[in-house]
mmCIF file of C-alpha atoms in Angstrom:
data_model
loop_
_atom_site.group_PDB
_atom_site.id
_atom_site.type_symbol
_atom_site.label_atom_id
_atom_site.label_comp_id
_atom_site.label_asym_id
_atom_site.label_seq_id
_atom_site.Cartn_x
_atom_site.Cartn_y
_atom_site.Cartn_z
ATOM 1 C CA MET Y 15 -3.680 -18.606 19.154
ATOM 2 C CA THR Y 16 -2.591 -18.569 15.527
ATOM 3 C CA VAL Y 17 -4.322 -16.533 12.860
ATOM 4 C CA ASP Y 18 -5.543 -18.290 9.734
ATOM 5 C CA PRO Y 19 -3.174 -17.300 6.874
ATOM 6 C CA ALA Y 20 -6.164 -16.559 4.608
ATOM 7 C CA ILE Y 21 -7.523 -14.077 7.161
ATOM 8 C CA ARG Y 22 -4.086 -12.485 7.579
ATOM 9 C CA SER Y 23 -3.724 -12.269 3.788
ATOM 10 C CA ARG Y 24 -7.138 -10.601 3.390
ATOM 11 C CA ARG Y 25 -6.309 -8.182 6.206
ATOM 12 C CA ASP Y 26 -3.022 -7.294 4.477
ATOM 13 C CA GLU Y 27 -4.833 -6.756 1.157
ATOM 14 C CA LEU Y 28 -7.359 -4.469 2.845
ATOM 15 C CA LEU Y 29 -4.610 -2.640 4.701
ATOM 16 C CA ASP Y 30 -2.598 -1.997 1.534
ATOM 17 C CA ALA Y 31 -5.738 -0.750 -0.220
ATOM 18 C CA ALA Y 32 -6.560 1.439 2.797
ATOM 19 C CA VAL Y 33 -3.079 2.985 2.646
ATOM 20 C CA GLU Y 34 -3.576 3.788 -1.042
ATOM 21 C CA HIS Y 35 -6.964 5.338 -0.211
ATOM 22 C CA VAL Y 36 -5.503 7.488 2.569
ATOM 23 C CA VAL Y 37 -2.582 8.581 0.395
ATOM 24 C CA GLU Y 38 -5.094 9.754 -2.199
ATOM 25 C CA HIS Y 39 -7.788 11.201 0.115
ATOM 26 C CA GLY Y 40 -6.174 11.848 3.502
ATOM 27 C CA TYR Y 41 -7.325 11.004 7.016
ATOM 28 C CA ALA Y 42 -9.739 13.895 7.604
ATOM 29 C CA ASP Y 43 -13.011 12.180 6.685
ATOM 30 C CA LEU Y 44 -11.862 8.610 7.191
ATOM 31 C CA SER Y 45 -14.494 6.316 8.660
ATOM 32 C CA PHE Y 46 -15.262 2.637 8.200
ATOM 33 C CA ARG Y 47 -18.140 3.554 5.879
ATOM 34 C CA THR Y 48 -16.203 6.000 3.678
ATOM 35 C CA LEU Y 49 -13.217 3.683 3.466
ATOM 36 C CA ALA Y 50 -15.407 0.644 2.766
ATOM 37 C CA ALA Y 51 -17.154 2.547 -0.026
ATOM 38 C CA GLY Y 52 -13.797 3.594 -1.457
ATOM 39 C CA LEU Y 53 -12.500 0.028 -1.343
ATOM 40 C CA GLY Y 54 -15.731 -1.578 -2.547
ATOM 41 C CA VAL Y 55 -16.184 -3.757 0.548
ATOM 42 C CA ALA Y 56 -18.740 -3.966 3.352
ATOM 43 C CA HIS Y 57 -17.875 -1.779 6.331
ATOM 44 C CA ASN Y 58 -18.300 -4.748 8.685
ATOM 45 C CA SER Y 59 -15.426 -6.432 6.831
ATOM 46 C CA LEU Y 60 -13.164 -3.601 7.990
ATOM 47 C CA THR Y 61 -14.555 -3.846 11.521
ATOM 48 C CA HIS Y 62 -13.871 -7.583 11.502
ATOM 49 C CA HIS Y 63 -10.241 -7.154 10.448
ATOM 50 C CA PHE Y 64 -9.314 -3.963 12.311
ATOM 51 C CA GLY Y 65 -11.649 -3.601 15.300
ATOM 52 C CA THR Y 66 -12.084 0.088 15.962
ATOM 53 C CA ARG Y 67 -11.521 3.177 13.816
ATOM 54 C CA ALA Y 68 -8.523 4.046 16.009
ATOM 55 C CA GLN Y 69 -7.024 0.579 15.441
ATOM 56 C CA LEU Y 70 -7.596 0.927 11.700
ATOM 57 C CA ILE Y 71 -5.889 4.322 11.591
ATOM 58 C CA ASP Y 72 -3.002 2.982 13.676
ATOM 59 C CA ALA Y 73 -2.598 0.012 11.313
ATOM 60 C CA ILE Y 74 -2.611 2.353 8.293
ATOM 61 C CA ALA Y 75 -0.011 4.631 9.892
ATOM 62 C CA ARG Y 76 2.238 1.697 10.778
ATOM 63 C CA ARG Y 77 2.008 0.248 7.277
ATOM 64 C CA MET Y 78 2.779 3.684 5.844
ATOM 65 C CA ARG Y 79 5.819 3.910 8.142
ATOM 66 C CA GLU Y 80 6.945 0.469 6.933
ATOM 67 C CA GLN Y 81 6.575 1.636 3.335
ATOM 68 C CA THR Y 82 8.528 4.842 3.900
ATOM 69 C CA GLN Y 83 11.275 2.917 5.711
ATOM 70 C CA ALA Y 84 11.444 0.375 2.884
ATOM 71 C CA ALA Y 85 11.567 3.182 0.331
ATOM 72 C CA LEU Y 86 14.455 4.792 2.194
ATOM 73 C CA ALA Y 87 16.341 1.585 2.946
ATOM 74 C CA ILE Y 88 19.883 2.098 1.750
ATOM 75 C CA ASP Y 89 22.246 -0.754 2.442
ATOM 76 C CA ASP Y 90 25.594 0.604 1.343
ATOM 77 C CA PRO Y 91 28.112 0.586 4.190
ATOM 78 C CA GLU Y 92 30.589 2.486 2.012
ATOM 79 C CA LEU Y 93 28.440 5.626 1.971
ATOM 80 C CA THR Y 94 29.655 8.509 4.077
ATOM 81 C CA PRO Y 95 27.067 10.223 6.305
ATOM 82 C CA ALA Y 96 26.741 12.933 3.623
ATOM 83 C CA GLY Y 97 26.362 10.305 0.913
ATOM 84 C CA LEU Y 98 23.686 8.554 2.949
ATOM 85 C CA LEU Y 99 21.779 11.823 3.383
ATOM 86 C CA ARG Y 100 21.945 12.579 -0.323
ATOM 87 C CA ALA Y 101 20.693 9.073 -1.139
ATOM 88 C CA TYR Y 102 17.839 9.474 1.385
ATOM 89 C CA TRP Y 103 16.903 12.841 -0.104
ATOM 90 C CA ALA Y 104 16.887 11.522 -3.668
ATOM 91 C CA GLN Y 105 14.609 8.652 -2.698
ATOM 92 C CA ALA Y 106 12.380 10.710 -0.397
ATOM 93 C CA THR Y 107 11.760 13.437 -2.957
ATOM 94 C CA ALA Y 108 11.031 11.144 -5.890
ATOM 95 C CA SER Y 109 7.755 12.326 -7.420
ATOM 96 C CA ASP Y 110 6.008 8.991 -6.834
ATOM 97 C CA ARG Y 111 6.617 9.275 -3.069
ATOM 98 C CA LEU Y 112 5.407 12.812 -2.387
ATOM 99 C CA SER Y 113 1.780 11.811 -1.689
ATOM 100 C CA LEU Y 114 2.998 9.217 0.792
ATOM 101 C CA TRP Y 115 4.948 11.939 2.632
ATOM 102 C CA ILE Y 116 1.880 14.159 2.793
ATOM 103 C CA SER Y 117 -0.018 11.316 4.481
ATOM 104 C CA PHE Y 118 2.946 10.595 6.755
ATOM 105 C CA PHE Y 119 3.040 14.196 7.988
ATOM 106 C CA GLU Y 120 -0.745 14.312 8.292
ATOM 107 C CA PHE Y 121 -0.695 11.326 10.645
ATOM 108 C CA TYR Y 122 2.394 12.594 12.456
ATOM 109 C CA ALA Y 123 0.479 15.784 13.285
ATOM 110 C CA ARG Y 124 -2.492 13.704 14.492
ATOM 111 C CA ALA Y 125 -0.163 11.640 16.679
ATOM 112 C CA LEU Y 126 1.320 14.792 18.199
ATOM 113 C CA ARG Y 127 -2.203 15.885 19.158
ATOM 114 C CA ASP Y 128 -2.758 12.608 21.032
ATOM 115 C CA GLN Y 129 0.704 11.623 22.221
ATOM 116 C CA GLN Y 130 -0.570 9.322 24.944
ATOM 117 C CA THR Y 131 -2.324 7.111 22.400
ATOM 118 C CA HIS Y 132 0.471 7.295 19.839
ATOM 119 C CA ALA Y 133 3.560 7.341 22.058
ATOM 120 C CA ASP Y 134 4.883 4.067 20.616
ATOM 121 C CA TYR Y 135 4.404 5.258 17.046
ATOM 122 C CA LEU Y 136 6.130 8.577 17.706
ATOM 123 C CA GLY Y 137 9.061 6.843 19.399
ATOM 124 C CA GLU Y 138 9.409 4.273 16.630
ATOM 125 C CA VAL Y 139 9.221 6.763 13.782
ATOM 126 C CA THR Y 140 11.770 9.056 15.420
ATOM 127 C CA ALA Y 141 14.178 6.210 16.192
ATOM 128 C CA ALA Y 142 13.846 4.890 12.640
ATOM 129 C CA TRP Y 143 15.231 8.183 11.337
ATOM 130 C CA ILE Y 144 17.832 8.856 14.015
ATOM 131 C CA ARG Y 145 19.429 5.402 14.429
ATOM 132 C CA PRO Y 146 20.971 4.970 10.963
ATOM 133 C CA ILE Y 147 22.252 8.542 10.844
ATOM 134 C CA ALA Y 148 23.797 8.285 14.322
ATOM 135 C CA ALA Y 149 25.411 4.950 13.418
ATOM 136 C CA ARG Y 150 27.030 6.471 10.310
ATOM 137 C CA ALA Y 151 28.199 9.494 12.290
ATOM 138 C CA GLU Y 152 29.785 7.218 14.919
ATOM 139 C CA ALA Y 153 31.448 5.169 12.184
ATOM 140 C CA ALA Y 154 32.827 8.438 10.792
ATOM 141 C CA GLY Y 155 34.482 9.172 14.153
ATOM 142 C CA LEU Y 156 32.015 11.169 16.246
ATOM 143 C CA ASP Y 157 31.504 10.115 19.848
ATOM 144 C CA VAL Y 158 28.131 8.586 20.764
ATOM 145 C CA ASP Y 159 26.595 11.730 22.281
ATOM 146 C CA ARG Y 160 27.739 13.983 19.450
ATOM 147 C CA ALA Y 161 26.533 11.458 16.853
ATOM 148 C CA LEU Y 162 23.104 11.325 18.502
ATOM 149 C CA SER Y 163 22.885 15.120 18.651
ATOM 150 C CA LEU Y 164 23.926 15.380 15.022
ATOM 151 C CA ALA Y 165 21.382 12.731 13.993
ATOM 152 C CA THR Y 166 18.663 14.616 15.882
ATOM 153 C CA LEU Y 167 19.638 17.854 14.133
ATOM 154 C CA VAL Y 168 19.634 16.162 10.745
ATOM 155 C CA THR Y 169 16.278 14.483 11.367
ATOM 156 C CA GLY Y 170 14.627 17.753 12.348
ATOM 157 C CA ALA Y 171 16.174 19.669 9.470
ATOM 158 C CA VAL Y 172 15.345 17.052 6.844
ATOM 159 C CA ARG Y 173 11.747 16.714 8.039
ATOM 160 C CA GLY Y 174 11.393 20.480 7.875
ATOM 161 C CA LEU Y 175 12.884 20.579 4.399
ATOM 162 C CA LEU Y 176 10.587 17.755 3.283
ATOM 163 C CA LEU Y 177 7.581 19.727 4.520
ATOM 164 C CA ASP Y 178 8.825 22.780 2.665
ATOM 165 C CA ARG Y 179 9.470 20.706 -0.466
ATOM 166 C CA LEU Y 180 5.900 19.393 -0.371
ATOM 167 C CA ALA Y 181 4.551 22.949 -0.228
ATOM 168 C CA ALA Y 182 7.125 24.601 -2.475
ATOM 169 C CA SER Y 183 6.424 25.935 -5.914
ATOM 170 C CA ASP Y 184 10.209 26.019 -6.332
ATOM 171 C CA PRO Y 185 11.624 22.597 -5.399
ATOM 172 C CA ALA Y 186 15.079 23.649 -6.612
ATOM 173 C CA ARG Y 187 15.233 26.215 -3.790
ATOM 174 C CA VAL Y 188 14.544 23.492 -1.208
ATOM 175 C CA ASP Y 189 17.001 21.098 -2.849
ATOM 176 C CA ALA Y 190 19.654 23.838 -2.686
ATOM 177 C CA ALA Y 191 18.884 24.338 1.017
ATOM 178 C CA PHE Y 192 19.290 20.589 1.541
ATOM 179 C CA GLU Y 193 22.697 20.695 -0.168
ATOM 180 C CA LEU Y 194 23.707 23.587 2.088
ATOM 181 C CA LEU Y 195 22.664 21.496 5.098
ATOM 182 C CA VAL Y 196 24.772 18.554 3.924
ATOM 183 C CA ASP Y 197 27.760 20.800 3.208
ATOM 184 C CA SER Y 198 27.426 22.342 6.685
ATOM 185 C CA LEU Y 199 27.222 18.917 8.295
ATOM 186 C CA GLU Y 200 30.335 17.795 6.444
ATOM 187 C CA ALA Y 201 32.158 20.872 7.761
ATOM 188 C CA ILE Y 202 30.987 20.059 11.301
ATOM 189 C CA ALA Y 203 32.130 16.459 10.960
ATOM 190 C CA LEU Y 204 35.538 17.530 9.681
ATOM 191 C CA SER Y 205 35.999 19.911 12.606
ATOM 192 C CA VAL Y 206 35.372 17.227 15.247
ATOM 193 C CA PRO Y 207 38.390 15.207 16.324
ATOM 194 C CA ALA Y 208 37.958 11.488 15.807
ATOM 195 C CA THR Y 209 37.380 9.318 18.861
ATOM 196 C CA THR Y 210 39.836 6.601 19.718
#
């Protein structure tokens, strides 16, 4: 069964508006009625396009993940792993993206509370961070297992630093900690013999 393009287009419009609403107001009091009022539409329009509240929240979270991935998409094969991390950090910490990160972490915490429901989301969002870092580390000469471990370390550290940056009254302190992380990772990479 194919979906009418007009219906898909309206759903996408509503979804983009819902993401903007959540970025501004958060998930805490999100219901069809509050969202519909915020978007200026009838709540049954949201029910028609998204089904249940859980399906709506899942659609919002997935669209937000798509937006964060698009914002962090860096297609420069010449970048070293450290260069890639610095480019990610610059894009992630741009002032116009900070509200999106707050919403990302808010949903991530919700997903951790209900991992059975959100297992796919958690797996996808983790892989989306780890894969490109591991690929760059392998290209730089680390073996597959070491590259995956390094990518996992980087992902955890960067997420933690992003959380701290969102809460920090002194962003320069967090940026300096990020630079220390990158410098440390470069030292680790230099100390590992290249694979053949």
